mmCIF file of C-alpha atoms in Angstrom:
data_model
loop_
_atom_site.group_PDB
_atom_site.id
_atom_site.type_symbol
_atom_site.label_atom_id
_atom_site.label_comp_id
_atom_site.label_asym_id
_atom_site.label_seq_id
_atom_site.Cartn_x
_atom_site.Cartn_y
_atom_site.Cartn_z
ATOM 1 C CA TYR A 630 -7.688 -23.673 -38.380
ATOM 2 C CA LEU A 631 -7.161 -20.214 -36.621
ATOM 3 C CA SER A 632 -5.648 -19.636 -33.108
ATOM 4 C CA SER A 633 -5.035 -16.846 -30.572
ATOM 5 C CA SER A 634 -2.859 -17.032 -27.467
ATOM 6 C CA TYR A 635 -3.887 -13.518 -26.283
ATOM 7 C CA TYR A 636 -6.974 -12.038 -24.712
ATOM 8 C CA SER A 637 -9.069 -9.429 -26.232
ATOM 9 C CA GLU A 638 -7.870 -6.854 -23.742
ATOM 10 C CA TRP A 639 -4.529 -7.140 -25.290
ATOM 11 C CA THR A 640 -5.240 -7.753 -28.974
ATOM 12 C CA GLY A 641 -8.811 -7.548 -29.792
ATOM 13 C CA THR A 642 -8.962 -11.288 -30.484
ATOM 14 C CA GLU A 643 -10.214 -13.737 -27.692
ATOM 15 C CA ALA A 644 -7.919 -16.545 -26.948
ATOM 16 C CA GLY A 645 -8.867 -19.895 -28.485
ATOM 17 C CA LEU A 646 -9.140 -22.131 -31.426
ATOM 18 C CA TRP A 647 -11.510 -21.950 -34.530
ATOM 19 C CA ARG A 648 -12.119 -23.892 -37.516
ATOM 20 C CA GLY A 649 -12.713 -21.655 -40.736
ATOM 21 C CA LEU A 650 -14.367 -23.014 -43.960
ATOM 22 C CA MET A 651 -13.087 -22.024 -47.397
ATOM 23 C CA THR A 652 -16.549 -20.872 -48.276
ATOM 24 C CA GLY A 653 -15.892 -17.669 -46.402
ATOM 25 C CA GLU A 654 -18.276 -18.289 -43.506
ATOM 26 C CA ALA A 655 -17.391 -16.984 -40.180
ATOM 27 C CA PRO A 656 -14.937 -19.349 -38.405
ATOM 28 C CA GLN A 657 -16.537 -21.742 -35.728
ATOM 29 C CA PRO A 658 -15.201 -21.654 -32.246
ATOM 30 C CA LEU A 659 -13.731 -24.998 -31.058
ATOM 31 C CA ILE A 660 -11.995 -24.216 -27.838
ATOM 32 C CA GLN A 661 -12.522 -20.909 -26.056
ATOM 33 C CA GLY A 662 -10.735 -19.171 -23.249
ATOM 34 C CA ALA A 663 -7.445 -21.056 -23.676
ATOM 35 C CA SER A 664 -4.310 -19.707 -25.257
ATOM 36 C CA ILE A 665 -3.560 -21.760 -28.278
ATOM 37 C CA TRP A 666 -0.445 -21.795 -30.546
ATOM 38 C CA TRP A 667 0.338 -23.686 -33.818
ATOM 39 C CA PRO A 668 -2.442 -25.866 -34.362
ATOM 40 C CA ILE A 669 -2.086 -28.361 -37.321
ATOM 41 C CA HIS A 670 -4.237 -31.108 -38.767
ATOM 42 C CA ARG A 671 -2.495 -34.473 -38.587
ATOM 43 C CA SER A 672 -2.792 -37.351 -41.151
ATOM 44 C CA ASP A 673 -4.417 -39.534 -38.605
ATOM 45 C CA GLY A 674 -7.262 -36.905 -38.438
ATOM 46 C CA THR A 675 -6.411 -35.317 -35.123
ATOM 47 C CA LEU A 676 -5.315 -32.004 -34.259
ATOM 48 C CA ALA A 677 -1.807 -31.119 -32.562
ATOM 49 C CA PHE A 678 -1.312 -27.846 -30.756
ATOM 50 C CA PHE A 679 0.082 -26.050 -27.847
ATOM 51 C CA MET A 680 -2.481 -24.845 -25.165
ATOM 52 C CA HIS A 681 -2.141 -22.825 -21.926
ATOM 53 C CA GLN A 682 -5.373 -22.809 -19.816
ATOM 54 C CA PRO A 683 -4.840 -19.699 -17.455
ATOM 55 C CA THR A 684 -6.628 -19.325 -14.383
ATOM 56 C CA THR A 685 -6.641 -15.590 -14.699
ATOM 57 C CA HIS A 686 -6.395 -13.084 -17.655
ATOM 58 C CA GLU A 687 -3.810 -11.165 -15.683
ATOM 59 C CA THR A 688 -0.679 -13.094 -16.434
ATOM 60 C CA ASN A 689 2.599 -12.234 -17.879
ATOM 61 C CA GLU A 690 3.818 -15.990 -18.010
ATOM 62 C CA PHE A 691 2.446 -18.924 -19.931
ATOM 63 C CA ALA A 692 3.074 -22.626 -19.647
ATOM 64 C CA PRO A 693 1.798 -24.198 -22.884
ATOM 65 C CA LEU A 694 1.782 -28.191 -23.108
ATOM 66 C CA LEU A 695 1.684 -29.978 -26.434
ATOM 67 C CA TYR A 696 -1.672 -31.426 -26.869
ATOM 68 C CA THR A 697 -3.675 -33.420 -29.552
ATOM 69 C CA SER A 698 -7.553 -33.605 -29.845
ATOM 70 C CA ALA A 699 -10.238 -34.701 -32.153
ATOM 71 C CA ALA A 700 -10.394 -32.545 -35.391
ATOM 72 C CA ASP A 701 -13.265 -30.656 -33.676
ATOM 73 C CA GLY A 702 -11.228 -29.750 -30.709
ATOM 74 C CA THR A 703 -12.862 -32.080 -28.275
ATOM 75 C CA ASN A 704 -10.961 -34.498 -25.988
ATOM 76 C CA PRO A 705 -7.639 -32.538 -25.737
ATOM 77 C CA VAL A 706 -4.945 -34.708 -24.208
ATOM 78 C CA ALA A 707 -1.548 -33.556 -23.241
ATOM 79 C CA VAL A 708 1.250 -35.192 -25.130
ATOM 80 C CA LYS A 709 3.929 -33.957 -22.907
ATOM 81 C CA SER A 710 3.643 -33.653 -19.056
ATOM 82 C CA TRP A 711 6.116 -30.836 -18.926
ATOM 83 C CA PRO A 712 5.336 -27.236 -20.286
ATOM 84 C CA ILE A 713 7.371 -24.788 -22.056
ATOM 85 C CA ILE A 714 7.573 -21.606 -19.847
ATOM 86 C CA ILE A 715 7.316 -18.422 -21.873
ATOM 87 C CA SER A 716 6.824 -14.878 -20.850
ATOM 88 C CA LEU A 717 4.600 -12.200 -22.466
ATOM 89 C CA ASN A 718 7.856 -10.662 -24.161
ATOM 90 C CA ASP A 719 9.153 -13.868 -25.366
ATOM 91 C CA THR A 720 8.812 -14.992 -28.994
ATOM 92 C CA PHE A 721 7.420 -18.635 -29.322
ATOM 93 C CA ASP A 722 7.525 -19.674 -32.955
ATOM 94 C CA GLY A 723 6.850 -23.311 -34.232
ATOM 95 C CA VAL A 724 6.808 -25.201 -37.506
ATOM 96 C CA TRP A 725 5.605 -28.687 -38.093
ATOM 97 C CA PRO A 726 7.680 -30.868 -40.361
ATOM 98 C CA ASP A 727 5.660 -32.705 -43.174
ATOM 99 C CA ASP A 728 5.198 -35.961 -41.147
ATOM 100 C CA ARG A 729 3.737 -33.940 -38.186
ATOM 101 C CA GLN A 730 5.292 -36.271 -35.777
ATOM 102 C CA SER A 731 7.487 -33.495 -34.214
ATOM 103 C CA ILE A 732 7.522 -29.809 -34.119
ATOM 104 C CA LEU A 733 10.526 -27.376 -34.305
ATOM 105 C CA VAL A 734 10.278 -24.444 -31.709
ATOM 106 C CA GLN A 735 12.210 -21.419 -31.597
ATOM 107 C CA LEU A 736 12.075 -19.472 -28.252
ATOM 108 C CA VAL A 737 13.650 -15.881 -28.137
ATOM 109 C CA ARG A 738 13.771 -14.623 -24.617
ATOM 110 C CA PRO A 739 14.882 -10.947 -24.856
ATOM 111 C CA ALA A 740 15.048 -10.366 -21.098
ATOM 112 C CA LEU A 741 17.550 -13.308 -20.754
ATOM 113 C CA ASP A 742 19.236 -12.552 -24.047
ATOM 114 C CA VAL A 743 18.569 -16.080 -25.005
ATOM 115 C CA SER A 744 17.463 -17.746 -28.209
ATOM 116 C CA GLU A 745 17.330 -21.418 -28.966
ATOM 117 C CA VAL A 746 15.719 -24.060 -31.103
ATOM 118 C CA LEU A 747 14.251 -27.301 -29.851
ATOM 119 C CA LEU A 748 12.809 -30.396 -31.597
ATOM 120 C CA LEU A 749 9.879 -31.717 -29.834
ATOM 121 C CA SER A 750 8.432 -35.176 -30.676
ATOM 122 C CA MET A 751 4.703 -36.193 -30.300
ATOM 123 C CA ASN A 752 5.502 -38.495 -27.463
ATOM 124 C CA GLU A 753 7.088 -38.054 -23.887
ATOM 125 C CA ASP A 754 10.725 -37.941 -25.127
ATOM 126 C CA PRO A 755 12.576 -34.791 -23.701
ATOM 127 C CA PRO A 756 13.139 -31.948 -26.196
ATOM 128 C CA LEU A 757 16.108 -32.096 -28.301
ATOM 129 C CA PHE A 758 18.185 -29.150 -28.135
ATOM 130 C CA LEU A 759 19.276 -28.234 -31.856
ATOM 131 C CA ALA A 760 20.845 -24.660 -31.528
ATOM 132 C CA SER A 761 21.242 -21.496 -29.553
ATOM 133 C CA GLU A 762 21.818 -17.794 -30.394
ATOM 134 C CA THR A 763 19.484 -17.954 -33.431
ATOM 135 C CA LYS A 764 18.804 -14.333 -33.831
ATOM 136 C CA ALA A 765 19.089 -14.580 -37.640
ATOM 137 C CA PHE A 766 17.193 -17.823 -37.862
ATOM 138 C CA TRP A 767 14.352 -18.385 -40.481
ATOM 139 C CA TRP A 768 12.291 -21.168 -41.525
ATOM 140 C CA GLY A 769 12.344 -22.663 -44.991
ATOM 141 C CA LYS A 770 14.616 -23.474 -47.699
#
């Protein structure tokens, strides 16, 4: 799965979600016109990802919600009713633990000089704040 959260006017890549085959064929679009972050194929066959559906391409702020959908991107359903608000200059990184039942999110907000790490579960539970001031943070062992 490939995703983009920016519009072609900004990066040359249209916002959306695609599925690519290992045969080298061109990726097939699944969701177009929406900003997508961190797609993952889950063990139950569904996808999980963050998605923001802007009303205009002229935005400097995003409000992605955590979604699940069918493996082909159809029937997206918001898992959380509250978004993560990010600006164009913020860094929004995520990593899925092996069980894919939660996601670790690192938010770096340069304009506010704030950096934090949150754990978001795949249910309506509020985010769990794990750390702040994580400027030297990295994923892995």
